[in-house]
XYZ file of C-alpha atoms in Angstrom:
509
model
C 100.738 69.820 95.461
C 97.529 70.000 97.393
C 96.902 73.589 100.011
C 96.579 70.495 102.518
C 100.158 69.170 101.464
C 101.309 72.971 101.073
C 100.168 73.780 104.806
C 102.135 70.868 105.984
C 105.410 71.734 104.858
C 104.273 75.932 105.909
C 103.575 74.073 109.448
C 106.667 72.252 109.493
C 104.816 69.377 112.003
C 102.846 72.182 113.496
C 99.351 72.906 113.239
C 99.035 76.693 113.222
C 101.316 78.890 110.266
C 101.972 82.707 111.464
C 100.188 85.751 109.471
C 103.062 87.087 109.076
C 104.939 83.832 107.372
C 101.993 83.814 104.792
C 101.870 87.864 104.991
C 105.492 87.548 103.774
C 105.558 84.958 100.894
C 102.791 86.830 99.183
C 104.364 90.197 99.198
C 107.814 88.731 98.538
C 105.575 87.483 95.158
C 104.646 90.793 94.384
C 101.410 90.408 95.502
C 99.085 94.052 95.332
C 99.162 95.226 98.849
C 94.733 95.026 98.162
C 95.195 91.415 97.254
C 97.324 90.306 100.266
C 94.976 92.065 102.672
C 91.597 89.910 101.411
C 93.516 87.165 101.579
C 94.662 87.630 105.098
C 91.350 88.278 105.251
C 90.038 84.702 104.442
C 92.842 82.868 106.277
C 92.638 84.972 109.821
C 89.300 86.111 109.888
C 89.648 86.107 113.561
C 92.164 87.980 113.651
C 94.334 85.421 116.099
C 97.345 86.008 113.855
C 97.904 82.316 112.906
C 96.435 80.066 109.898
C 95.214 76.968 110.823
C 94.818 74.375 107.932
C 91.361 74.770 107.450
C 91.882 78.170 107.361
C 94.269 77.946 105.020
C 92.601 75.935 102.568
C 89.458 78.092 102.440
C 91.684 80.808 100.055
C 90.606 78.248 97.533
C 87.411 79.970 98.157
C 88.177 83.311 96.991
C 86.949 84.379 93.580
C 91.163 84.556 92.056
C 93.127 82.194 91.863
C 96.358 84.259 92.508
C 97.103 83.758 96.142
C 96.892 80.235 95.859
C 99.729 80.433 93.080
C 101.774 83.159 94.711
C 101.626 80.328 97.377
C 102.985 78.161 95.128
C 105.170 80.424 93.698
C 103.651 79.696 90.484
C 103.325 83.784 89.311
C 103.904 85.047 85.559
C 107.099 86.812 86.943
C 108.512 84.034 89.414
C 111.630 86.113 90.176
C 110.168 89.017 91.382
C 112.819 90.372 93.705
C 114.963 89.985 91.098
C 112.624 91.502 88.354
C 112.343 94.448 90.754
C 116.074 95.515 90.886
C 116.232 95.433 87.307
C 113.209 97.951 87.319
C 115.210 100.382 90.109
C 118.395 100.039 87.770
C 116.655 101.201 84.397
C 114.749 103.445 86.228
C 117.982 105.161 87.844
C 119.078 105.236 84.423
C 116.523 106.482 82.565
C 115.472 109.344 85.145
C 119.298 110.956 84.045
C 117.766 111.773 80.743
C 116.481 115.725 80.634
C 115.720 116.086 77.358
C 112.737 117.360 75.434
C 110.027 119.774 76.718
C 106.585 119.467 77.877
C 103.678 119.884 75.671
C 103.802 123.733 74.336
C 100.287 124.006 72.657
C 98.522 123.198 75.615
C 98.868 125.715 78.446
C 97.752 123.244 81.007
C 100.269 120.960 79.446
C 102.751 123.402 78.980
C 103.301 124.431 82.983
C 103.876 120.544 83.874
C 106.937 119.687 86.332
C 109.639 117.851 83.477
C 111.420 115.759 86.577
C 107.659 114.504 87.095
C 108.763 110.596 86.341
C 107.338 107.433 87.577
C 107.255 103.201 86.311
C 104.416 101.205 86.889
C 104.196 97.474 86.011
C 101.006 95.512 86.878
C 101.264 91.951 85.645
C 98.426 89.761 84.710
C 98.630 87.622 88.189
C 98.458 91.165 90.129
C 102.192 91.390 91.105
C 102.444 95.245 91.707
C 105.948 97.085 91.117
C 106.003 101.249 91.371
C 108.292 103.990 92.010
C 108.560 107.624 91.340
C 105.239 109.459 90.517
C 102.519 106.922 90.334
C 100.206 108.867 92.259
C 100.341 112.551 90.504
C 97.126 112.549 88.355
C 97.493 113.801 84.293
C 95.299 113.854 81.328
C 95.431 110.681 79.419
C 95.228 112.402 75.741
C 96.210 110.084 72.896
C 96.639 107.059 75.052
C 92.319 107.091 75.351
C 92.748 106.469 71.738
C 92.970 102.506 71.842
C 90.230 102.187 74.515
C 87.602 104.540 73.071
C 88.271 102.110 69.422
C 87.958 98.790 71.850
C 84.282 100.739 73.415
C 83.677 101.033 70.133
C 84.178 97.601 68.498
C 82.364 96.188 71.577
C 79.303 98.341 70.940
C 78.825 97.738 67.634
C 81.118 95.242 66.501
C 84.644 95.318 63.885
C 81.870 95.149 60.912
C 80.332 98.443 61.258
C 83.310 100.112 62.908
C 85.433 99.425 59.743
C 82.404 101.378 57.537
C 84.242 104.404 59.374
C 87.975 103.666 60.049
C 90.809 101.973 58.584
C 93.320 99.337 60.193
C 96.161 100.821 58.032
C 99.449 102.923 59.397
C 98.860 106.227 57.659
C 102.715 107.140 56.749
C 101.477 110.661 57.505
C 102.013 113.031 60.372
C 98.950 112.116 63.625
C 96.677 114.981 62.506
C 97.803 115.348 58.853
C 94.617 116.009 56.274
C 94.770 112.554 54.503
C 92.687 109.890 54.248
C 92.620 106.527 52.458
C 91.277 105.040 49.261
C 87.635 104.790 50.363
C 87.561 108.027 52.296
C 87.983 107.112 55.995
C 90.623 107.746 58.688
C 93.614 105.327 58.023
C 93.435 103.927 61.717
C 91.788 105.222 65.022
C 95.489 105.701 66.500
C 95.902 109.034 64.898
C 93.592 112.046 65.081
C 90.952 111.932 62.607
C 90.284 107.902 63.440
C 90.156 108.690 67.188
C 87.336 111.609 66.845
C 85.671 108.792 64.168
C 85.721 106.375 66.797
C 84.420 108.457 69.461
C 81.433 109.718 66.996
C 80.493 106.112 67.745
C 80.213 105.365 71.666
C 76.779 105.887 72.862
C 76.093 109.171 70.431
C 71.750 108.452 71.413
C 73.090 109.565 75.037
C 72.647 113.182 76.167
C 76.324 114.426 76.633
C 76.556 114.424 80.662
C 75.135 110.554 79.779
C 77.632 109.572 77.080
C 80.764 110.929 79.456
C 79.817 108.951 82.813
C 79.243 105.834 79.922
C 83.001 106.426 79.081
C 83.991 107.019 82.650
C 82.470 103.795 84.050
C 84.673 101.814 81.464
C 88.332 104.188 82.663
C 86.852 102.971 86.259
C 86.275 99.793 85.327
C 89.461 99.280 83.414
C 91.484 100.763 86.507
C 89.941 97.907 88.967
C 87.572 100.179 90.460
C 89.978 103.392 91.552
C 88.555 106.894 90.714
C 89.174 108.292 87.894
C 89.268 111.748 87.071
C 88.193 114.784 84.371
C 90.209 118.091 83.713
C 87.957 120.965 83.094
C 90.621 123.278 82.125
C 92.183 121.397 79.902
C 89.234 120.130 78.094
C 88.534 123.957 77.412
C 92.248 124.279 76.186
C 91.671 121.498 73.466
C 88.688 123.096 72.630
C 90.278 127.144 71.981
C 93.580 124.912 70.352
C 91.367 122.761 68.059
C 91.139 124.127 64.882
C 93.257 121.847 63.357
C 90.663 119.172 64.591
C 87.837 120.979 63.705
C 89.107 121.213 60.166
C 89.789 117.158 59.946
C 86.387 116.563 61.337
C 84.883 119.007 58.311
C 87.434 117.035 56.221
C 85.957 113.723 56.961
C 82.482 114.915 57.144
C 82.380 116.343 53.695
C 83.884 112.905 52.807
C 80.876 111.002 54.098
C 82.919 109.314 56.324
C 80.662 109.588 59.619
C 77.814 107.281 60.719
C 74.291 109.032 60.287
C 74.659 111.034 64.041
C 76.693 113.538 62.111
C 75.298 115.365 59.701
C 75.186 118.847 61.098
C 77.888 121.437 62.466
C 76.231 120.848 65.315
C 76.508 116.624 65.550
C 80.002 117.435 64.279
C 80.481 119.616 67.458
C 78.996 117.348 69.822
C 81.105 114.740 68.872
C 84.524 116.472 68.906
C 83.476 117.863 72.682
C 83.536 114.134 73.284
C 87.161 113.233 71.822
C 88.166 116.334 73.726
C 86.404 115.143 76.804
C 88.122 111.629 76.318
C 91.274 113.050 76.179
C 91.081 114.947 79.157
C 90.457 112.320 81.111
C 92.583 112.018 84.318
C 94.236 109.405 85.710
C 97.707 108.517 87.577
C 100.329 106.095 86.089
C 99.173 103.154 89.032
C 95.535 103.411 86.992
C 97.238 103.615 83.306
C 99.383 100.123 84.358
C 95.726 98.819 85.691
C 94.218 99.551 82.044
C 97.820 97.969 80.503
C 97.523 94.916 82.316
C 93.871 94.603 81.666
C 94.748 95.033 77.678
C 97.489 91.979 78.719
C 95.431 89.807 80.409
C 92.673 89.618 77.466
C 90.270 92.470 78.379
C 89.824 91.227 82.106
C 91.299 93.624 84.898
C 93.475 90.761 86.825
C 92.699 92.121 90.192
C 88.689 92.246 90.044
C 88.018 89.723 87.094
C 85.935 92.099 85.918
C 85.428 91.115 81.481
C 85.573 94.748 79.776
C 86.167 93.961 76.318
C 86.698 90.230 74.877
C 89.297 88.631 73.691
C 88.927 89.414 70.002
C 88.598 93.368 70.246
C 91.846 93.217 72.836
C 93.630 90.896 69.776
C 92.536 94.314 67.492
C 93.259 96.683 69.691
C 96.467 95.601 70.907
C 97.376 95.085 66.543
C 96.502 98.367 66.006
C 98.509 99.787 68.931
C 101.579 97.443 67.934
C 101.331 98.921 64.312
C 100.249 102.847 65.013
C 100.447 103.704 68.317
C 103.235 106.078 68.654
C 102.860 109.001 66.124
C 105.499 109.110 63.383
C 107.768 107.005 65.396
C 105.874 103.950 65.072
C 107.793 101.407 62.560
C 110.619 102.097 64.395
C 109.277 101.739 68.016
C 107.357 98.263 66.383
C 110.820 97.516 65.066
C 113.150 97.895 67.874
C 111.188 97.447 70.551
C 108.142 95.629 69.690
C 105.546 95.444 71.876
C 102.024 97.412 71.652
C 101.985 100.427 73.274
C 100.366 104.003 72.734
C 101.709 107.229 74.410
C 100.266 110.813 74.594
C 101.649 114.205 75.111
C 100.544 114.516 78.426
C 103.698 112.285 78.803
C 102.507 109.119 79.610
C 103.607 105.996 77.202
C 101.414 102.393 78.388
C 102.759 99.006 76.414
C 101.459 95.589 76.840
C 103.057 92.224 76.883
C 100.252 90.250 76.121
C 99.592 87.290 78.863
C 102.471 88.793 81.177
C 102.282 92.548 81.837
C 101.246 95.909 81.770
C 103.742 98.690 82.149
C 103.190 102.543 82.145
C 105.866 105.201 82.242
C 105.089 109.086 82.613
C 106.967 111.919 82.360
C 106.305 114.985 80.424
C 109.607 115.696 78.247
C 108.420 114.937 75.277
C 110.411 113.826 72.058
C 110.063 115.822 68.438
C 107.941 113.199 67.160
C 105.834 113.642 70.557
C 106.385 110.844 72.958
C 107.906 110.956 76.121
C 111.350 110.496 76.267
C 112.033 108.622 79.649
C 109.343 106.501 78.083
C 110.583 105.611 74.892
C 113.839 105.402 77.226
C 112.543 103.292 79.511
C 111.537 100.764 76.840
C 113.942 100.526 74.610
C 116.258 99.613 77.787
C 113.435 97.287 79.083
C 113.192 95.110 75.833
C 117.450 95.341 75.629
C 117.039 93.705 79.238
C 114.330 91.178 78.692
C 112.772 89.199 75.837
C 109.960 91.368 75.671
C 109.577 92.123 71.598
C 107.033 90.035 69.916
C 109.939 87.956 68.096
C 112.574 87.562 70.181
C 113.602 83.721 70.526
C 113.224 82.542 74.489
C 112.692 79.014 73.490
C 116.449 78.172 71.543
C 118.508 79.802 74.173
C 119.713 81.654 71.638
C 118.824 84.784 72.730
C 121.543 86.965 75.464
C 118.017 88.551 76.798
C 116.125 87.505 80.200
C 113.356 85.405 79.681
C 110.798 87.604 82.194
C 108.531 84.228 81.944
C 111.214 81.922 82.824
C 109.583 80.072 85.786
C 111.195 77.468 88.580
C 112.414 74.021 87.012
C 110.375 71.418 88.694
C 110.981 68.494 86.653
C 114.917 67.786 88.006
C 115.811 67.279 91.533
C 118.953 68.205 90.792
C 118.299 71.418 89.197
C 115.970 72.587 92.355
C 119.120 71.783 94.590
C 121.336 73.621 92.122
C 118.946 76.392 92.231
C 118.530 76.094 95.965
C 122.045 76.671 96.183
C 121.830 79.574 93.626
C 119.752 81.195 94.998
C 121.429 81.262 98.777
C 124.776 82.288 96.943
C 123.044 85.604 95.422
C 120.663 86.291 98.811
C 117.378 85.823 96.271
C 115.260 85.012 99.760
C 112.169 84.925 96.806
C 113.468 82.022 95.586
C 114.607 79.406 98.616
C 111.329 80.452 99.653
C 109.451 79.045 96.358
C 111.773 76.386 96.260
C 111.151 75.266 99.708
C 107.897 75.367 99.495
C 108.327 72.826 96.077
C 109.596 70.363 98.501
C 113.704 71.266 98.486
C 115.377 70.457 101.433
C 117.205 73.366 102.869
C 120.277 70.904 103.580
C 120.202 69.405 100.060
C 123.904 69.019 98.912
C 125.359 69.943 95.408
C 127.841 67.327 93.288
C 130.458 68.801 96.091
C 128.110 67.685 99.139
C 128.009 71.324 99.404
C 124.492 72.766 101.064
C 123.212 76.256 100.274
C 124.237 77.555 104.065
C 128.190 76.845 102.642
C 127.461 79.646 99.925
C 125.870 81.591 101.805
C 128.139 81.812 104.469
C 131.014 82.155 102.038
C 129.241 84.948 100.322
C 128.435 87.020 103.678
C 124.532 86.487 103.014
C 123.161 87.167 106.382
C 119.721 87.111 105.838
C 119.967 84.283 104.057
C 121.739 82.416 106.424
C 119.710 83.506 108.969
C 116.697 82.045 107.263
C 118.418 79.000 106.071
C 118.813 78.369 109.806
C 115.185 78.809 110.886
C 113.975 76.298 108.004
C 116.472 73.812 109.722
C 119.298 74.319 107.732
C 122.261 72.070 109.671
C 124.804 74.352 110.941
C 127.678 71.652 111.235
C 127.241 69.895 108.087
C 130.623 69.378 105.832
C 131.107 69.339 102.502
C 133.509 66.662 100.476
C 136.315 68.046 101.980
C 135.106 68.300 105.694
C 134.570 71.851 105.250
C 131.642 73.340 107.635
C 129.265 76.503 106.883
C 131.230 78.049 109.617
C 134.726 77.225 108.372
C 133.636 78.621 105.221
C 132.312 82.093 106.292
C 135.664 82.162 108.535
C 137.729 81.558 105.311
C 135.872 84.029 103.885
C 135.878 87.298 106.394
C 132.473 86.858 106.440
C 132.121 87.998 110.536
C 128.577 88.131 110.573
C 127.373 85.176 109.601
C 129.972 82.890 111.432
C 128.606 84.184 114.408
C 125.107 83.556 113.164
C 126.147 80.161 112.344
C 128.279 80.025 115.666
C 125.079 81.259 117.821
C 123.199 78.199 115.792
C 125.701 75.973 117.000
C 125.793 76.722 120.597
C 121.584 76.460 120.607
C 122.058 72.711 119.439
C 121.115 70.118 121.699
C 124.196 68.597 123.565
């Protein structure tokens, strides 16, 4: 369907649409409230609030392609209002679980709030869901681990970053003294690997240089939002880092290093870094951004902005999916299955490559060191939906949601089925998709049955109510001679037989 042809039906015969009809469909999408605004922008830049078709076809012009799809209700996630109760209902859940403690070693760590909790998804058409504590700002710790390896490969490329670190799961604890059979860091998920793979971003910059280099990619990665840096933790790593120091004397006595280290005082240098990278700060809005960039093949789906190509994601997102949660790793890879990386800061990011981004924080961590309401949140995420890497969505076989599952458009009857559906259940998302496929809102069912008959029946009035401003027909019967208004009368359902009653009275005598 053409945006001429999609205007029409919008219009319904008239030649102006209302902001706030188009204001509405995109945020009933999902739409980022920064995405809805430009394109409000580009379709009323008069301000008159109404589109005119000309108007409306010029968001063809803008540099995404989303709005035009929300428009179509052609996102990822089609069922977003749907998608979105199922995110309140695990995250109701999962915020009942108190257990495990903050971060002890770090004092800065240590003193965080434990009911700090919030759920970010950002999927890879810029549908935006949040709630809880997206905003509070924390140190990003271990989950800078699989973007300072992706800076890395970019730099330099996999060739020379696999002179200095491994691909393998170690089987050890994250900062045990171990390395493998040719002397390097097993992967750059755990400890030693990370400070290997920091040793190589930009080590010819002075330091002040090398850490606005690192910043400019968080910023980047985060679709342009500030990101932050936490002095006093950064000093805590440092006076709680002998353990690091020692693996980075380990590994340099190994000859594991490129040639910048090859003093106490390179070796230094380059540790300050990984601390530095670790202290980064950001909120659990940015840590989704950085998600959905990972899921969306290294470019950030709001500003199209190409960070890291599609072959260093592929390797980053293998090495997350393989190592990414401490000691816990096989079995998070096992029962949940998607790549993700956490940090003891609290915050646990996982990626569902072409679909989504997700990042949950809250401090409690686990014994193995990962947050609990995260691994919570997941593991009741990928019970939900068929979100692990290998679970069947194409058989049926499978009891799981299918979060890709998008609108049938190759039955009529199906559309009218859902059309029908959909009024039954009050999904307002999507009659308005399917009415803007083409379905008539006073298509019948096998039973000459139109959606206002469910909906009235069910005591939908907001459904009903819009049913009736799309021209739903208030006295239509059903193979029995049963009216919408019969039915909610049948039903108790007071309020919408006298919206259907007030629709009756307005018709033409």
């Amino acid at each position: 369907m053409s945006l001429s042809e999609l205007f029409e039906k919008l219009a319904e015969g008239g030649d102006t649409i209302p902001v706030s009809k188009v204001r509405d469909l995109l945020e009933d999408a999902g739409l980022m409230e920064s995405i809805v605004k430009e394109a409000l922008k580009v379709m009323d830049p008069d301000r008159s609030k109404t589109v005119t078709a000309e108007e409306f076809v010029a968001v063809k012009e803008m540099d995404t392609s989303i709005v035009e799809n929300a428009l179509r209700g052609n996102l990822v996630i089609p069922k977003w209002d749907e998608f979105c109760k199922d995110m309140d209902e695990l995250f109701e859940e999962v915020e009942k679980n108190t257990g495990g403690l903050p971060a002890q070693y770090i004092p800065q760590l240590a003193r965080q709030d434990p009911n700090w909790f919030g759920v970010c998804v950002q999927t890879v058409d810029g549908q935006l869901y949040e709630r809880g504590d997206v905003d509070m700002r924390f140190t990003v710790q271990s989950c800078s681990k699989p973007i300072t390896y992706a800076v890395a490969e970019t730099l330099y490329g996999i060739d020379h970053v696999k002179k200095h670190v491994g691909h393998e799961p170690s089987g050890e604890a994250f900062n045990a003294f171990v390395l493998d059979k040719n002397n390097l860091p097993h992967n750059p998920m755990i400890n030693a690997g990370a400070m290997m793979a920091a040793s190589l971003v930009r080590p010819e910059l002075e330091p002040a240089d090398r850490f606005d280099y690192i910043i400019g990619i968080w910023k980047r990665l985060a679709g342009g939002c500030h990101i932050g840096f936490d002095n006093a933790t950064f000093l805590s790593e440092q006076r709680t880092a002998d353990r690091n120091f020692a693996l980075g004397y380990f590994m340099k006595n190994a000859g594991a290093f490129d040639t910048n280290v090859k003093t106490s005082a390179d070796l230094q240098l380059n540790l300050d870094y990984y601390f530095s990278c670790c202290s980064i700060l950001a909120t659990c809005r940015n840590m989704a951004s950085v998600a959905a960039t990972l899921a969306n093949g290294g470019v950030n789906p709001v500003t199209l902005d190409l960070i890291f190509s599609q072959e260093t994601v592929r390797n980053t997102l293998s090495l997350m999916f393989s190592c990414g949660m401490y000691d816990y790793s096989g079995e998070f890879m096992y029962s949940i299955g998607i790549p993700a990386k956490s940090g003891v800061a609290g915050c646990v990011i996982g990626v569902v490559p072409n679909v989504m981004g997700v990042s949950v924080w809250s401090p409690p961590l686990d014994a193995q060191g990962n947050s609990v309401r995260g691994v919570d949140f997941f593991t009741r995420l990928t019970q939900r939906y068929a979100l692990h890497v290998f679970d069947d969505t194409s058989s049926g076989a499978s009891r799981k949601r299918n979060v890709r599952a998008r609108l049938p458009a190759d039955s009529v009857m199906n559309s009218i089925s859902q059309m029908c559906y959909g009024a039954s259940q009050g999904d307002l998302t999507l009659l308005r998709q399917l009415r803007i496929a083409g379905v008539d809102v006073s298509s019948t069912d096998y039973d000459q049955r139109a959606p206002l008959h469910l909906a009235a029946a069910e005591g939908r009035l907001k459904t009903t109510m819009w049913l009736l401003s799309e021209g739903a027909n208030p006295v239509q019967k059903d193979r029995w001679g049963v009216t919408p208004l019969e039915e909610a009368k049948n039903n108790g359902q007071v309020k919408t037989a006298a919206a259907i009653q007030a629709a009756i009275d307005a018709l033409p005598q």
